[in-house]
Coordinates of C-alpha atoms in Angstrom, one line a residue:
M1 CA 151.4 102.0 -28.2
A2 CA 151.4 99.2 -25.6
F3 CA 151.0 96.2 -27.9
L4 CA 152.2 93.0 -26.4
S5 CA 154.7 90.8 -28.1
P6 CA 153.8 87.1 -28.8
G7 CA 156.3 86.2 -26.0
Q8 CA 154.5 88.5 -23.6
L9 CA 151.1 87.1 -24.5
Q10 CA 152.3 83.6 -24.0
K11 CA 153.8 84.4 -20.6
F12 CA 150.6 86.0 -19.5
R13 CA 148.5 83.0 -20.6
E14 CA 150.9 80.7 -18.8
D15 CA 151.4 82.6 -15.5
G16 CA 148.1 84.6 -15.2
F17 CA 150.0 87.8 -14.7
L18 CA 152.5 90.0 -16.5
V19 CA 154.6 93.0 -15.5
L20 CA 155.0 95.9 -18.0
E21 CA 157.6 98.3 -16.6
G22 CA 157.5 101.9 -17.6
F23 CA 153.8 101.9 -18.7
L24 CA 153.3 105.4 -17.2
S25 CA 155.9 108.1 -16.9
A26 CA 156.9 109.6 -13.5
D27 CA 155.0 112.8 -14.4
E28 CA 151.8 110.8 -15.1
C29 CA 152.1 109.1 -11.7
V30 CA 152.7 112.4 -9.9
A31 CA 149.6 113.9 -11.6
M32 CA 147.4 111.1 -10.3
Q33 CA 148.9 111.4 -6.8
Q34 CA 148.3 115.1 -6.8
R35 CA 144.7 114.6 -7.9
I36 CA 144.0 112.1 -5.2
G37 CA 145.4 114.5 -2.7
E38 CA 142.9 117.1 -3.9
I39 CA 140.0 114.5 -3.5
V40 CA 141.1 113.6 0.0
A41 CA 141.5 117.3 1.0
K42 CA 137.8 117.8 0.1
M43 CA 136.6 114.5 1.7
D44 CA 133.5 114.9 3.8
V45 CA 132.4 111.5 5.1
P46 CA 129.4 111.3 7.4
L47 CA 130.1 109.7 10.8
H48 CA 127.8 106.8 10.1
C49 CA 129.6 106.1 6.8
R50 CA 133.1 105.9 8.3
T51 CA 133.7 102.3 7.4
E52 CA 136.9 100.4 8.2
F53 CA 138.2 98.3 5.3
S54 CA 139.6 94.8 6.1
T55 CA 140.7 91.8 4.0
Q56 CA 139.8 89.4 6.8
E57 CA 136.7 87.4 5.9
E58 CA 134.7 87.9 9.1
E59 CA 135.6 91.6 9.2
Q60 CA 134.7 92.0 5.6
L61 CA 131.3 90.7 6.2
R62 CA 130.8 92.9 9.3
A63 CA 132.5 96.1 8.1
Q64 CA 131.6 96.0 4.5
G65 CA 128.8 93.6 3.7
S66 CA 126.5 94.9 6.4
T67 CA 126.6 98.5 5.2
D68 CA 124.9 100.1 2.3
Y69 CA 127.9 102.4 2.0
F70 CA 130.0 99.7 0.5
L71 CA 127.2 97.9 -1.5
S72 CA 126.2 101.1 -3.2
S73 CA 129.7 102.4 -3.9
G74 CA 130.0 100.9 -7.4
D75 CA 128.9 104.1 -9.1
K76 CA 130.4 106.6 -6.7
I77 CA 133.7 107.8 -5.2
R78 CA 133.8 106.6 -1.6
F79 CA 136.3 106.2 1.1
F80 CA 137.3 103.1 3.0
F81 CA 139.5 103.3 6.1
E82 CA 142.3 101.5 7.9
K83 CA 141.5 99.9 11.2
S84 CA 141.7 101.8 14.5
V85 CA 141.7 105.3 12.9
F86 CA 138.4 106.4 14.6
D87 CA 137.4 106.7 18.2
E88 CA 134.1 105.3 19.5
K89 CA 132.3 108.4 18.3
G90 CA 133.7 108.1 14.8
N91 CA 136.2 111.0 15.1
F92 CA 139.6 110.6 13.4
L93 CA 142.4 109.6 15.6
V94 CA 145.0 110.3 12.9
P95 CA 145.2 112.9 10.1
P96 CA 142.4 112.0 7.6
E97 CA 145.0 111.7 4.7
K98 CA 146.8 108.9 6.8
S99 CA 143.6 107.0 7.6
I100 CA 142.4 105.8 4.2
N101 CA 143.0 102.3 2.9
K102 CA 141.4 102.8 -0.5
I103 CA 139.1 105.1 -2.5
G104 CA 136.5 103.3 -4.8
H105 CA 134.8 102.3 -6.9
A106 CA 134.1 104.7 -9.8
L107 CA 137.0 107.0 -10.1
H108 CA 137.1 106.0 -13.8
A109 CA 133.7 107.5 -14.3
H110 CA 133.5 110.6 -12.2
D111 CA 137.0 112.0 -12.1
P112 CA 138.5 113.4 -15.3
V113 CA 142.2 112.6 -14.4
F114 CA 141.4 108.9 -13.7
K115 CA 139.0 108.7 -16.5
C116 CA 141.7 109.9 -18.9
V117 CA 144.2 107.3 -17.6
T118 CA 141.7 104.5 -17.7
H119 CA 140.6 105.2 -21.3
S120 CA 144.0 106.3 -22.6
P121 CA 145.2 105.2 -26.0
K122 CA 147.9 103.1 -24.2
V123 CA 145.3 101.1 -22.2
Q124 CA 143.1 100.7 -25.2
A125 CA 146.0 99.4 -27.3
L126 CA 146.9 97.0 -24.6
A127 CA 143.4 95.7 -24.4
R128 CA 143.2 95.2 -28.1
S129 CA 146.5 93.3 -28.1
L130 CA 144.9 91.0 -25.5
G131 CA 142.1 90.3 -28.0
L132 CA 139.4 92.1 -26.1
Q133 CA 136.5 92.9 -28.4
M134 CA 134.0 94.7 -26.2
P135 CA 135.8 95.5 -22.9
V136 CA 133.9 97.5 -20.3
V137 CA 135.3 99.1 -17.2
V138 CA 133.7 97.4 -14.1
Q139 CA 135.3 99.2 -11.2
S140 CA 138.3 101.2 -10.2
M141 CA 140.2 101.9 -6.9
Y142 CA 143.0 104.0 -5.6
I143 CA 144.9 101.9 -3.1
F144 CA 147.0 103.6 -0.5
K145 CA 148.7 100.4 0.8
D146 CA 147.2 97.8 -0.9
A147 CA 138.5 87.6 -8.6
T148 CA 137.0 86.6 -5.4
F149 CA 134.7 89.6 -5.7
L150 CA 133.8 89.6 -9.4
Y151 CA 132.4 86.5 -11.1
T152 CA 131.4 85.9 -14.7
E153 CA 130.2 83.0 -16.8
P154 CA 132.2 81.8 -18.5
L155 CA 135.2 82.4 -16.2
G156 CA 138.3 84.2 -17.5
R157 CA 136.4 87.3 -18.7
V158 CA 137.7 89.7 -16.0
L159 CA 141.1 91.4 -16.2
G160 CA 142.8 93.5 -13.6
M161 CA 145.2 96.4 -14.5
W162 CA 147.3 97.4 -11.5
I163 CA 149.4 100.5 -11.9
A164 CA 152.2 101.3 -9.4
L165 CA 152.3 105.0 -8.6
E166 CA 155.2 104.4 -6.3
D167 CA 157.9 101.7 -6.2
A168 CA 156.4 98.5 -4.8
T169 CA 159.0 96.5 -2.9
L170 CA 159.2 93.5 -0.6
E171 CA 159.3 95.9 2.3
N172 CA 156.3 98.1 1.5
G173 CA 153.9 95.4 0.2
C174 CA 154.4 94.4 -3.4
L175 CA 152.1 91.9 -5.1
W176 CA 152.8 88.1 -4.9
F177 CA 151.4 85.5 -7.3
I178 CA 151.1 81.8 -7.7
P179 CA 152.0 81.4 -11.4
G180 CA 149.5 79.3 -13.3
S181 CA 146.9 79.3 -10.6
H182 CA 144.4 80.9 -12.9
T183 CA 143.7 77.5 -14.5
S184 CA 142.3 76.0 -11.3
G185 CA 139.0 77.9 -11.3
V186 CA 137.4 79.9 -8.4
S187 CA 137.2 78.2 -5.0
R188 CA 135.6 81.0 -3.1
R189 CA 133.5 84.0 -4.1
M190 CA 131.7 86.9 -2.5
V191 CA 128.0 87.1 -3.3
R192 CA 125.4 89.8 -2.6
A193 CA 122.6 88.8 -0.2
P194 CA 118.9 89.5 -1.1
A195 CA 117.8 93.0 -0.5
G196 CA 117.1 93.7 3.2
S197 CA 119.2 90.8 4.4
A198 CA 121.9 91.1 7.0
P199 CA 124.8 90.9 6.5
G200 CA 124.7 92.3 3.0
T201 CA 127.2 89.8 1.6
S202 CA 128.4 86.3 2.2
F203 CA 131.0 83.9 0.8
L204 CA 130.4 80.8 -1.2
G205 CA 133.1 78.1 -0.9
S206 CA 136.4 78.4 0.9
E207 CA 140.0 79.0 0.1
P208 CA 142.1 75.8 0.1
A209 CA 145.3 75.8 2.2
R210 CA 148.1 77.1 0.0
D211 CA 151.8 76.5 0.4
D212 CA 153.5 79.9 0.9
S213 CA 156.5 78.7 -1.1
L214 CA 154.3 78.7 -4.2
F215 CA 153.9 82.5 -4.1
V216 CA 156.4 84.6 -6.2
P217 CA 157.1 88.2 -5.2
T218 CA 156.6 90.8 -7.9
P219 CA 158.4 94.0 -7.0
V220 CA 158.0 96.8 -9.6
H221 CA 159.0 100.4 -10.1
R222 CA 156.8 103.4 -10.2
G223 CA 154.9 103.5 -13.5
A224 CA 154.7 99.8 -14.0
L225 CA 151.5 98.1 -15.0
V226 CA 150.7 94.6 -13.8
L227 CA 148.2 92.6 -15.8
I228 CA 146.2 90.3 -13.5
H229 CA 144.0 87.4 -14.7
G230 CA 140.7 87.4 -12.9
E231 CA 141.3 84.0 -11.4
V232 CA 145.0 84.0 -10.6
V233 CA 145.8 83.7 -6.9
H234 CA 147.6 86.7 -5.5
K235 CA 148.2 88.7 -2.4
S236 CA 150.2 91.5 -0.8
E237 CA 151.9 91.4 2.5
Q238 CA 151.8 94.0 5.3
N239 CA 153.7 97.2 4.6
L240 CA 156.5 97.1 7.1
S241 CA 158.4 100.1 5.8
D242 CA 158.0 103.8 6.4
R243 CA 157.1 104.4 2.7
S244 CA 153.6 104.2 1.2
R245 CA 152.8 102.0 -1.8
Q246 CA 150.1 103.8 -3.7
A247 CA 148.5 102.2 -6.8
Y248 CA 145.6 102.7 -9.1
T249 CA 143.8 99.6 -10.3
F250 CA 140.8 99.0 -12.4
H251 CA 139.0 95.9 -13.8
L252 CA 137.9 95.2 -17.3
M253 CA 135.4 92.6 -18.5
E254 CA 135.0 91.3 -22.0
A255 CA 131.3 92.0 -22.5
S256 CA 130.8 90.0 -25.6
G257 CA 129.2 86.6 -24.8
T258 CA 129.6 87.2 -21.0
T259 CA 127.0 87.0 -18.3
W260 CA 127.7 89.2 -15.2
S261 CA 126.6 87.3 -12.2
P262 CA 123.6 88.9 -10.4
E263 CA 125.1 87.7 -7.2
N264 CA 128.2 89.9 -7.5
W265 CA 128.3 92.7 -4.9
L266 CA 128.9 95.2 -7.6
Q267 CA 126.1 95.7 -10.1
P268 CA 125.7 98.2 -12.9
T269 CA 123.1 100.9 -12.5
A270 CA 120.9 102.9 -14.8
E271 CA 122.9 106.0 -13.8
L272 CA 126.2 104.3 -14.5
P273 CA 126.2 101.2 -16.7
F274 CA 129.6 99.6 -17.2
P275 CA 131.2 102.0 -19.7
S276 CA 133.1 100.8 -22.8
L277 CA 136.8 101.1 -22.6
Y278 CA 137.0 102.1 -26.3
T279 CA 135.0 105.3 -25.9

């Protein structure tokens, strides 16, 4: 079982992130990659839903926040695409399997392979060793390349679990962290606009200028799990290699004594409330 040692717990509390190499076996990683290949092969995305995903703020607001496809994806399996993969009519310019940035946001609920991994005894044991009493699964994503988006009161109740399904290196876009930055609070967050408003989301606050020298690269091998505190500052750089960097990530929230902000873009639904990790 994946119980953390006192030293590991202390390091996570100090840094806001922790690497656990060898969390999944190579066979487990391959099974998830094969399953996502099957999902992509059956992908049928309407032309008007072919949304490009971007991490740039203005493009996020235009390409994601203004479309119901994104805002209503919290309880579904939906596809988000790289830039410049469609022509002006929405037809693919590249093979569909090469066009996807991520698949989200409820693989953990609707696909048996990803549900099994998310609720595995290893993940449950890890959550218990972190002291989580009532963790619920908020969202999940399969990232083909690669807490601003999920806000709680009090802070510090959201935890990311990022699993490398391929080696993540400096060349293909590994994660970078500013150790200890989770103690500074949230300076910018994405909020959902009132129903019928355009765009569908906006940002409160702004990111301060950050010294790039503060970021520490965190390359990991296939099968590694990276624990990510909900407020730690992190990023990934552009993939400059000819190798992909696939990962599966999901977010947990300690439900006991926590208020989920009604302004979050992601909201539980009657059809899919946030499921307990321990079931």
